[in-house]
mmCIF file of C-alpha atoms in Angstrom:
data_model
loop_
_atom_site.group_PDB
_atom_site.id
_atom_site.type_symbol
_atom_site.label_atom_id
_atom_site.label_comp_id
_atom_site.label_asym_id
_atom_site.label_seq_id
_atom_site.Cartn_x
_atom_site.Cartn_y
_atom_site.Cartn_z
ATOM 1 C CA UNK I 127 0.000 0.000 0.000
ATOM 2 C CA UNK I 128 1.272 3.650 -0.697
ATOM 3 C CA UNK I 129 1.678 5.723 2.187
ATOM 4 C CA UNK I 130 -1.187 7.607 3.437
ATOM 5 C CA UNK I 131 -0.922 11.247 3.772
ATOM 6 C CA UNK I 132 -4.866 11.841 4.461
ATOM 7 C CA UNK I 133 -6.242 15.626 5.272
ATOM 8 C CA UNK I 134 -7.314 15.790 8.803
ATOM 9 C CA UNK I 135 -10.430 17.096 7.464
ATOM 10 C CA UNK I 136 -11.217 14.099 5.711
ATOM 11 C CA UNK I 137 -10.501 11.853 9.112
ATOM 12 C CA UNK I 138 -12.960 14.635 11.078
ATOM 13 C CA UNK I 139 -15.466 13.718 8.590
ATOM 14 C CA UNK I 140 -15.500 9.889 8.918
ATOM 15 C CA UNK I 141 -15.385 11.006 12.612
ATOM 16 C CA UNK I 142 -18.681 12.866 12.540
ATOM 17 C CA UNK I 143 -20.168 10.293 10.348
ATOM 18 C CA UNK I 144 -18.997 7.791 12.757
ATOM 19 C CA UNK I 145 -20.712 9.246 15.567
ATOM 20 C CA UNK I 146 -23.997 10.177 14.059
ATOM 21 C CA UNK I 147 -24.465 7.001 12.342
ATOM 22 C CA UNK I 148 -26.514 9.006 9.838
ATOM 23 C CA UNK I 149 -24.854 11.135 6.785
ATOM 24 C CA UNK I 150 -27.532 14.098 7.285
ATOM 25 C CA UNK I 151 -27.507 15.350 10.246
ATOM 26 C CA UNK I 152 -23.101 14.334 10.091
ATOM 27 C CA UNK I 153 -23.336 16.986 7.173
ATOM 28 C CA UNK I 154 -25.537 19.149 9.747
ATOM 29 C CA UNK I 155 -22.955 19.446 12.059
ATOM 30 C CA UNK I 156 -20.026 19.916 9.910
ATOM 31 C CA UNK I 157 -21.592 22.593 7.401
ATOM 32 C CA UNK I 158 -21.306 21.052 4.740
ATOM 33 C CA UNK I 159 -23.636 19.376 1.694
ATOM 34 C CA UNK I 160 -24.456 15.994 2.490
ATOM 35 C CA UNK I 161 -23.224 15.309 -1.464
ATOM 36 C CA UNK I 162 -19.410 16.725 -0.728
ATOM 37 C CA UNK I 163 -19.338 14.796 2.664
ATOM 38 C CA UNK I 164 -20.188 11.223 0.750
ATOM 39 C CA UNK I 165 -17.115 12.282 -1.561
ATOM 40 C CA UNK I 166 -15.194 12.868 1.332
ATOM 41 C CA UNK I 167 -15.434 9.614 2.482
ATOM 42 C CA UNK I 168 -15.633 7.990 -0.616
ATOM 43 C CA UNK I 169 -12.109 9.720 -0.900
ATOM 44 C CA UNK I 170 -11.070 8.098 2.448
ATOM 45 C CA UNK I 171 -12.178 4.264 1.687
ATOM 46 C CA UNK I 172 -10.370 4.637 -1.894
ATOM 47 C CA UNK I 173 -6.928 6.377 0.089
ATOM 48 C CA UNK I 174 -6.952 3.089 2.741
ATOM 49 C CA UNK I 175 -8.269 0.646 0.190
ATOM 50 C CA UNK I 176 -10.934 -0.106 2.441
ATOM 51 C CA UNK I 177 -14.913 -0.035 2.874
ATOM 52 C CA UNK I 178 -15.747 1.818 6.427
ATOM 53 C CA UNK I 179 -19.226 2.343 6.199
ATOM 54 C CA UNK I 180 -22.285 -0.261 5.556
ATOM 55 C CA UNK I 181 -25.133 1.933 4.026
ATOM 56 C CA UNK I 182 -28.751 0.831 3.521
ATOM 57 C CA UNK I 183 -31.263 2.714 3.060
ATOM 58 C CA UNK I 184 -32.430 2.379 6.612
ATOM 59 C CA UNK I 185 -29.422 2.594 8.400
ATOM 60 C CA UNK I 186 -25.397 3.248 8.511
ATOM 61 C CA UNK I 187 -23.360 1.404 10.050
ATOM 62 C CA UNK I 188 -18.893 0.726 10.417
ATOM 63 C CA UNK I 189 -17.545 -2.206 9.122
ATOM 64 C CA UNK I 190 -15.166 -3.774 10.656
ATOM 65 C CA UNK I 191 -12.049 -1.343 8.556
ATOM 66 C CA UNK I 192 -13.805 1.347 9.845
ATOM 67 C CA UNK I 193 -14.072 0.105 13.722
ATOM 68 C CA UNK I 194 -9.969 -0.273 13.388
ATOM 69 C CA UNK I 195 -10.002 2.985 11.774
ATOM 70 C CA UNK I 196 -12.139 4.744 14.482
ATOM 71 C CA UNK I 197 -9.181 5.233 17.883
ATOM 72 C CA UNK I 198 -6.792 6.093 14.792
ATOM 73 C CA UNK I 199 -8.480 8.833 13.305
ATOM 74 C CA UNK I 200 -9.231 10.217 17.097
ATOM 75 C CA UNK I 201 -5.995 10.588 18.044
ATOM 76 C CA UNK I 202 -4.644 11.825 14.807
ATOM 77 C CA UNK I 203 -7.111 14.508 15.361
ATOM 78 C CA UNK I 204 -6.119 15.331 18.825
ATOM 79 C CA UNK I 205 -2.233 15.844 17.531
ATOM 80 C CA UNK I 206 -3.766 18.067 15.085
ATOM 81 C CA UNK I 207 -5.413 20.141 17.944
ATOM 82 C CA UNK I 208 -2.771 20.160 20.364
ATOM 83 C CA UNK I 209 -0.341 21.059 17.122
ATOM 84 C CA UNK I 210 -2.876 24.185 16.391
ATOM 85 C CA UNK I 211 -2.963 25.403 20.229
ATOM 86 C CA UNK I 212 0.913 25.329 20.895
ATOM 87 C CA UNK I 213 1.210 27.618 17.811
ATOM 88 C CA UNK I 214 -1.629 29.368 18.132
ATOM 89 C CA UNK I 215 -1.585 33.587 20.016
ATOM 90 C CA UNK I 216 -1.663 33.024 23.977
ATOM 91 C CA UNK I 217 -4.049 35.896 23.850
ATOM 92 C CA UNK I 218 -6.825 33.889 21.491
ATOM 93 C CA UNK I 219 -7.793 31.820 23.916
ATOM 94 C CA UNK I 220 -9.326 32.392 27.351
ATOM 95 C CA UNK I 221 -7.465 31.944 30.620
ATOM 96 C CA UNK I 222 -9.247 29.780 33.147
ATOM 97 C CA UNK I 223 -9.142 31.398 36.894
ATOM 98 C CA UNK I 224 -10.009 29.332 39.948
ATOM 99 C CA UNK I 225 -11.591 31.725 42.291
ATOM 100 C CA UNK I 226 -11.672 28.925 44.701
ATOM 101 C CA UNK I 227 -14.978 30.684 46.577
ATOM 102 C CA UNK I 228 -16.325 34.180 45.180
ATOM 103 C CA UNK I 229 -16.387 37.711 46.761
ATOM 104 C CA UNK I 230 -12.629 37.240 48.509
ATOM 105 C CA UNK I 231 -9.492 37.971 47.663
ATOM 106 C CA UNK I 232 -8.777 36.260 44.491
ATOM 107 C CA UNK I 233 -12.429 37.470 43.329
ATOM 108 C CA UNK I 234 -10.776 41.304 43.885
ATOM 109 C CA UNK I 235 -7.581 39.859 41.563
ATOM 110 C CA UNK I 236 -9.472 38.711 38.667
ATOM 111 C CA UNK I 237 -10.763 41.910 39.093
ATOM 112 C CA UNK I 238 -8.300 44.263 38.772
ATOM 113 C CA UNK I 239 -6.338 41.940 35.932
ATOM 114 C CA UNK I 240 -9.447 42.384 34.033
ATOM 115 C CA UNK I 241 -8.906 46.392 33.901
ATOM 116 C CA UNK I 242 -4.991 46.296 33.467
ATOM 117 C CA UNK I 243 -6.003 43.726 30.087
ATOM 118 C CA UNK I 244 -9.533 44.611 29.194
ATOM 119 C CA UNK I 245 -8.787 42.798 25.775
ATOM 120 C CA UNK I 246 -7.775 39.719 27.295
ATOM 121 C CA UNK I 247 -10.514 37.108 28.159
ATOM 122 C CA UNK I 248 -10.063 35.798 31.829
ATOM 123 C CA UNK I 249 -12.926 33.543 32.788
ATOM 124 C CA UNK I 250 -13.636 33.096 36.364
ATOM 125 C CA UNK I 251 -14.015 28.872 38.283
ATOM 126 C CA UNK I 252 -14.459 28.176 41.589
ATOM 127 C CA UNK I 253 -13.178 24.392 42.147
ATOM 128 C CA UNK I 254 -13.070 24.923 46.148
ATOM 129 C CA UNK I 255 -9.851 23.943 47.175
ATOM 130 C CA UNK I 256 -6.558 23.737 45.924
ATOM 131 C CA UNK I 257 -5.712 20.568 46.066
ATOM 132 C CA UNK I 258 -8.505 19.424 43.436
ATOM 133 C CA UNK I 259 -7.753 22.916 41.335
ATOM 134 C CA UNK I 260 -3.827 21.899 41.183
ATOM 135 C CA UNK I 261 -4.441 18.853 39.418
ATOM 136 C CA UNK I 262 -6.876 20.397 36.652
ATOM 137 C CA UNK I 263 -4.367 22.937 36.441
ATOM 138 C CA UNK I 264 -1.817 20.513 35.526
ATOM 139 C CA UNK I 265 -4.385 18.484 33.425
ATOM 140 C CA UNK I 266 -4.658 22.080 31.233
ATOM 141 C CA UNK I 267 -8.231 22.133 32.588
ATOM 142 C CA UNK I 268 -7.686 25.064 34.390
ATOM 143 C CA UNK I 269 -4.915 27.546 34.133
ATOM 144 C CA UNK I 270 -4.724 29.440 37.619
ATOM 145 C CA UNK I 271 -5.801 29.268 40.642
ATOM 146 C CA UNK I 272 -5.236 30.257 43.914
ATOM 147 C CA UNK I 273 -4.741 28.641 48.033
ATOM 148 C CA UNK I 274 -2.390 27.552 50.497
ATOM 149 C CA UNK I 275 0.067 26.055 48.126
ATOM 150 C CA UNK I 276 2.485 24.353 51.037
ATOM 151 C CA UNK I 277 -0.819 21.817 51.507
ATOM 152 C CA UNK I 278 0.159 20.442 48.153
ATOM 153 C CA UNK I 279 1.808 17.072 47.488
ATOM 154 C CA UNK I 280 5.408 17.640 46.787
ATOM 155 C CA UNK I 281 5.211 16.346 43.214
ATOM 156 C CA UNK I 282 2.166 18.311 42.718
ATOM 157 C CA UNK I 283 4.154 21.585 43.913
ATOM 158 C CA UNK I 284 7.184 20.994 41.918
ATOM 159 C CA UNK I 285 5.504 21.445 38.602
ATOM 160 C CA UNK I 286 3.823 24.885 39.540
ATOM 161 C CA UNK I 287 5.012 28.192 39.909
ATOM 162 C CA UNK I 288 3.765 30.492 43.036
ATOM 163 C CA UNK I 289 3.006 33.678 44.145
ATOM 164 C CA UNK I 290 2.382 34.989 47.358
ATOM 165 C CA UNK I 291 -0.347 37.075 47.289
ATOM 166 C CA UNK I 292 -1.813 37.695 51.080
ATOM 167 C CA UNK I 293 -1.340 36.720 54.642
ATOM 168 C CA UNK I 294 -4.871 36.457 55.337
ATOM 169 C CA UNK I 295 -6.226 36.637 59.159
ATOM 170 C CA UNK I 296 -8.582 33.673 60.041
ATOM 171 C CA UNK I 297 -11.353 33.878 61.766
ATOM 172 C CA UNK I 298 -14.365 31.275 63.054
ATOM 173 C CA UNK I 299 -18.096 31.686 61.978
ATOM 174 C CA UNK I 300 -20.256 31.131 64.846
ATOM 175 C CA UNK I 301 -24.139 30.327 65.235
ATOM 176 C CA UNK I 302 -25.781 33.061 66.417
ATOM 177 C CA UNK I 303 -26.576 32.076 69.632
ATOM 178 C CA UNK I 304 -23.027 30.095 70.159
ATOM 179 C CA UNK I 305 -21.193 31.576 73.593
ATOM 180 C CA UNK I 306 -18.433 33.560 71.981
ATOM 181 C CA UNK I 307 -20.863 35.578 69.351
ATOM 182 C CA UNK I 308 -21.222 38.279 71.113
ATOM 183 C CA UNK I 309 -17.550 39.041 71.611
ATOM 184 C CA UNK I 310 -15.761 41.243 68.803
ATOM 185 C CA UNK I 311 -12.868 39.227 68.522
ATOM 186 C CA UNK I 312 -11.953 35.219 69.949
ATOM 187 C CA UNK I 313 -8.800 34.402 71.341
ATOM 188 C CA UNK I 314 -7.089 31.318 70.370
ATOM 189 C CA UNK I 315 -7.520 30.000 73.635
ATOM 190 C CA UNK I 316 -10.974 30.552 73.747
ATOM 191 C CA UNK I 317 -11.640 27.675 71.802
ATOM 192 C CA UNK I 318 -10.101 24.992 73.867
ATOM 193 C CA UNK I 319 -12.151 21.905 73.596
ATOM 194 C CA UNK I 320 -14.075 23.182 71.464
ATOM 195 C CA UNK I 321 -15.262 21.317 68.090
ATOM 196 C CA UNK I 322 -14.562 23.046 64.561
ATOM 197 C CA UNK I 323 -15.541 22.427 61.193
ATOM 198 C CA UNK I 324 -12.308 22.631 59.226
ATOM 199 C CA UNK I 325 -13.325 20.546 55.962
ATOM 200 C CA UNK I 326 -12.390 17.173 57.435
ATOM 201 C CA UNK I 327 -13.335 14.427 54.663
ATOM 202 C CA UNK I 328 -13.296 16.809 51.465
ATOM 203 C CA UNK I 329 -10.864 15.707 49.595
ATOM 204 C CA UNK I 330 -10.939 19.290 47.570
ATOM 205 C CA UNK I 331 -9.732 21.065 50.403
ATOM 206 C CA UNK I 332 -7.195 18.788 52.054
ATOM 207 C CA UNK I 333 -4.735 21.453 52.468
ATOM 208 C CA UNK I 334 -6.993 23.955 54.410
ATOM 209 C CA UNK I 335 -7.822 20.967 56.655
ATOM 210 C CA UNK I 336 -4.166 20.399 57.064
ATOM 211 C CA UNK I 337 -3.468 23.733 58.038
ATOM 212 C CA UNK I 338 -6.571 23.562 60.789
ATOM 213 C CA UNK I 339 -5.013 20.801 62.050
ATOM 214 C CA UNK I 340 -1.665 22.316 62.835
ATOM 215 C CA UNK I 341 -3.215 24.822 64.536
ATOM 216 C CA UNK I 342 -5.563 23.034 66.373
ATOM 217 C CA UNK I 343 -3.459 20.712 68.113
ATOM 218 C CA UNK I 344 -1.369 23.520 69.839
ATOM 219 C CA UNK I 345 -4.640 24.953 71.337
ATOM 220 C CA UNK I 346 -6.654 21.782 71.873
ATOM 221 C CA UNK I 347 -9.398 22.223 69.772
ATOM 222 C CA UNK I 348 -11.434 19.463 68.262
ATOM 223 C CA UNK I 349 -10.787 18.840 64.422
ATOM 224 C CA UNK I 350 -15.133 18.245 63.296
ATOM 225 C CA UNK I 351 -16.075 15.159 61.944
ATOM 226 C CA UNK I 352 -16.458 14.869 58.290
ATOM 227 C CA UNK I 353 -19.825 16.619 57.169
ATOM 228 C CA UNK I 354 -21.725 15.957 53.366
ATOM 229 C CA UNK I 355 -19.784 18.072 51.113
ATOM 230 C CA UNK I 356 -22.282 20.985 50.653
ATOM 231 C CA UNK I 357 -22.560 22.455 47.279
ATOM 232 C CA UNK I 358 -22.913 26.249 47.442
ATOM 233 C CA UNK I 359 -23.760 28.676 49.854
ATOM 234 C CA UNK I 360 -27.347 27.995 50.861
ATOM 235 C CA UNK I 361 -26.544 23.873 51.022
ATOM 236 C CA UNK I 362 -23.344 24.778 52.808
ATOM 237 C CA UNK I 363 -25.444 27.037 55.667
ATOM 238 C CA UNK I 364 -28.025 24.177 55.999
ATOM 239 C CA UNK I 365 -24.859 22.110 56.790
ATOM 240 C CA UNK I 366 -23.617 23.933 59.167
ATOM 241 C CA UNK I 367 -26.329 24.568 60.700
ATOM 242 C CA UNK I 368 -27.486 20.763 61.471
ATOM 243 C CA UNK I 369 -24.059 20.132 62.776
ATOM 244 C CA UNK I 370 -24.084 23.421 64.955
ATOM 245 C CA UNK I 371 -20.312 23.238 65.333
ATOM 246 C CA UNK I 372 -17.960 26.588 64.472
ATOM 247 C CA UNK I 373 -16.234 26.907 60.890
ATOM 248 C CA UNK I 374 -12.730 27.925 60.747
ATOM 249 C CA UNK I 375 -12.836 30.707 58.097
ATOM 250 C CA UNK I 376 -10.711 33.776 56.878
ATOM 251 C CA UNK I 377 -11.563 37.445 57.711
ATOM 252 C CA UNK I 378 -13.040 37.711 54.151
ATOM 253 C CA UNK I 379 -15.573 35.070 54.232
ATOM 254 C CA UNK I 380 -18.884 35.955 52.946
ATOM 255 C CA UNK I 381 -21.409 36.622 55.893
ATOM 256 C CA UNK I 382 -24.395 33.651 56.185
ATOM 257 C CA UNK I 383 -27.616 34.542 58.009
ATOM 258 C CA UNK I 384 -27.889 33.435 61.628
ATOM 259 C CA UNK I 385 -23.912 33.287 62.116
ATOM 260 C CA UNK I 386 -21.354 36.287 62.887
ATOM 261 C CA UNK I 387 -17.892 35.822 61.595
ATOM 262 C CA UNK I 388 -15.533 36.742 64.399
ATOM 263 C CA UNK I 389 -11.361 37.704 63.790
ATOM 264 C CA UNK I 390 -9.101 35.385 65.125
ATOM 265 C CA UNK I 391 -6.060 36.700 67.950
ATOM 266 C CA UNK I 392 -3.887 36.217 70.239
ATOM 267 C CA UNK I 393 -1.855 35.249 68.162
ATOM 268 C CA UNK I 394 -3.275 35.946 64.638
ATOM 269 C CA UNK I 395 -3.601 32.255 62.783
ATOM 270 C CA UNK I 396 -2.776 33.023 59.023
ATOM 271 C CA UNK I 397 -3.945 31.569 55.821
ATOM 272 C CA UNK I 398 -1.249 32.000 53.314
ATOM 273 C CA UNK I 399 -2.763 32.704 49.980
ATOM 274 C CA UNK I 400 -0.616 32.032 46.586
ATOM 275 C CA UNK I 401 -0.956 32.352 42.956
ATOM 276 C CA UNK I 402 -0.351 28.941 41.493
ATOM 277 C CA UNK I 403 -0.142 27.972 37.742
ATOM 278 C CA UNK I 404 1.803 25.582 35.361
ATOM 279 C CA UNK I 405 5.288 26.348 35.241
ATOM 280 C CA UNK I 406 5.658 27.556 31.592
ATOM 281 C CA UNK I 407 2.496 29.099 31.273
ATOM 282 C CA UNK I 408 2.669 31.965 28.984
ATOM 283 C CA UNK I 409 -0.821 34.226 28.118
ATOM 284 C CA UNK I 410 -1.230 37.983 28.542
ATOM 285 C CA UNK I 411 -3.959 37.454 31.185
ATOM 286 C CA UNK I 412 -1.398 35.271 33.607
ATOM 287 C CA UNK I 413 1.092 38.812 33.490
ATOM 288 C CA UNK I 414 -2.602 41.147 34.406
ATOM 289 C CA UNK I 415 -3.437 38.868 37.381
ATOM 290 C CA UNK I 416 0.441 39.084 38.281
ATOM 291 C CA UNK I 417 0.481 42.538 38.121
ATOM 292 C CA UNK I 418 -2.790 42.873 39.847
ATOM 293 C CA UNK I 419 -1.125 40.596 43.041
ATOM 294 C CA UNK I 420 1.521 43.312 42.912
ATOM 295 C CA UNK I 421 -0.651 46.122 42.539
ATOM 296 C CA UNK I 422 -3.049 45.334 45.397
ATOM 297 C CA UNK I 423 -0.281 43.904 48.062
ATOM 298 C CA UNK I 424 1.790 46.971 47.861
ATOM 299 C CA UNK I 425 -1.197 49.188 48.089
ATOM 300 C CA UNK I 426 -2.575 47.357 50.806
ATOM 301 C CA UNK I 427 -0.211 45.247 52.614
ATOM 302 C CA UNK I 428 -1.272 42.365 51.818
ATOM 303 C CA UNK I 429 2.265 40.498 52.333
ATOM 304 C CA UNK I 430 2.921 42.379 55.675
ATOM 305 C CA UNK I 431 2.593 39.763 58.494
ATOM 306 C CA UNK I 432 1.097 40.978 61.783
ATOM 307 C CA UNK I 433 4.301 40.653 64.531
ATOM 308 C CA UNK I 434 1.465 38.296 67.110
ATOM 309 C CA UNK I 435 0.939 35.855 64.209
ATOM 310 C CA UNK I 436 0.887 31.924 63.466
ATOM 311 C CA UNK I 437 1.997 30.602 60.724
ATOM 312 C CA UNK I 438 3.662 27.063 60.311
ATOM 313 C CA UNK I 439 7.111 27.164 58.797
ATOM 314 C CA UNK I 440 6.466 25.555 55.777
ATOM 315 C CA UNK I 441 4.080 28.209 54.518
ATOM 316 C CA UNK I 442 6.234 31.064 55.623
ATOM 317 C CA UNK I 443 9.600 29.746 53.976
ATOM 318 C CA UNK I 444 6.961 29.208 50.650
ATOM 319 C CA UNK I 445 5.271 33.117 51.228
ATOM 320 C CA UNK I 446 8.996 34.361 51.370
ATOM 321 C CA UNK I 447 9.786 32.995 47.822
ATOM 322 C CA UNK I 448 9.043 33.083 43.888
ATOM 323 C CA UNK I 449 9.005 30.045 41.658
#
């Protein structure tokens, strides 16, 4: 047999036809005349030497040729795609933000990137938690997101590049009628023996949960039990609520009817936010959210760590640095 040089477009036609099982509405979704896509894959079976189709007048089916021909033909077409997209402008293309949760920090990012590159396209996620958003990142399902990056597994972390972004204050979100709600602000030791939700069980946010753990066993505070992963904000108050117990939180969490958020002190726990995305990354929108991190830490000292603080080593040595 010669050696087949066959036009991707050909193979995306025998794909469609494939997959409809029907050379009408095939031509439907490819634009095209039903009469030029039967040449196209007349053109196909007389390149391979092969029948692919069985057509009746009821019904198309593959043959076996065209079965074979089938896993080829898709991954023929994916080279052809990935071949396109490494060639293709950064700035075609939309860049895929994890927000993680809305109306916080990274929310006020995205936010300011979009005004330093109003022609860029940045479109907002929210995977809650970085440990679920890292690996879509690195599966090129997302692009950015943002979390406590020292959480991470190693191997994870060593294919990502950081950057700090905020030492953010936590805080606990208490039931309205829970002993400590009427104070402004609860001390650390407050909560001995108490029993926090922390995200215990969601695999999503393992490395918040790690974090809450740290800091939980040097004030003897009860890690929760694992609770049904809530979906959104209404599912996640219901949740809380049947369980009663106080959520560890950041100073920036979104308020929830019948709770009061209340700062953390004595000493200040910190979350330690970071910009993660794939090391090599290169699109216009990734240099707006950079400069936006830049932007809105200097103006607001962001990266400015109260001196009555906790923070675990491991996050500050990561805070401290660039990758």
């Amino acid at each position: 047999m010669a050696a087949i040089d066959t036009d991707p477009r050909i193979l995306r036609a025998f794909v469609t036809v494939a997959e409809e099982l029907h050379f009408t509405r095939a031509a439907a979704r490819l634009y095209v005349a039903q009469q030029a896509l039967s040449r196209d894959i007349r053109r196909l079976e007389r390149e391979l030497g092969r029948e692919l189709f069985v057509r009746t007048t009821r019904q198309v089916s593959l043959t076996p040729d065209g079965e074979r021909l089938l896993p080829y033909a898709h991954r023929v077409l994916d080279a052809h795609a990935a071949l396109r997209a490494a060639f293709a402008d950064p700035a075609d293309r939309p860049l895929l933000v994890d927000l993680n949760t809305d109306g916080m920090t990274a929310a006020r990012v995205l936010a300011r990137a979009r005004e330093l590159a109003p022609d860029c396209e940045l479109m907002a996620r929210f995977e809650s938690g970085l440990t679920w958003a890292a690996g879509e990142v690195l599966a090129g399902r997302l692009d950015v997101s943002f979390g406590r990056a020292a959480g991470l597994d190693p191997a994870v972390l060593a294919q990502l590049s950081v950057q700090p972004v905020r030492y953010e204050p936590m805080a606990v979100l208490l039931p309205g009628d829970h002993p400590l709600a009427g104070r402004a602000t609860v001390a650390m030791s407050d909560l001995a023996g108490e029993t926090v939700y922390a995200g215990a069980g969601n695999t999503r946010t393992r490395e918040w949960t790690n974090l809450a753990s740290m800091l939980f066993a040097e004030w003897d505070i009860v890690l929760a039990p694992p609770a049904p992963l809530a979906v959104g904000v209404a599912e996640f108050q219901r949740v809380m609520t049947k369980t009663g117990h106080p959520v560890l939180a950041v100073e920036g969490f979104p308020p929830l009817p019948g709770t009061v958020l209340r700062p953390l002190v004595r000493p200040v726990p910190l979350s330690p936010l970071l910009m993660v995305w794939r090391r090599g990354l290169d699109h216009p929108g990734l240099s707006a959210l950079s400069a936006a991190v830049a932007e809105l830490a200097g103006s607001e000292g962001w990266l400015e760590r109260p001196s009555t603080s906790w923070l675990p080593g491991i996050d500050a040595s990561l805070m401290d640095r660039r990758s």
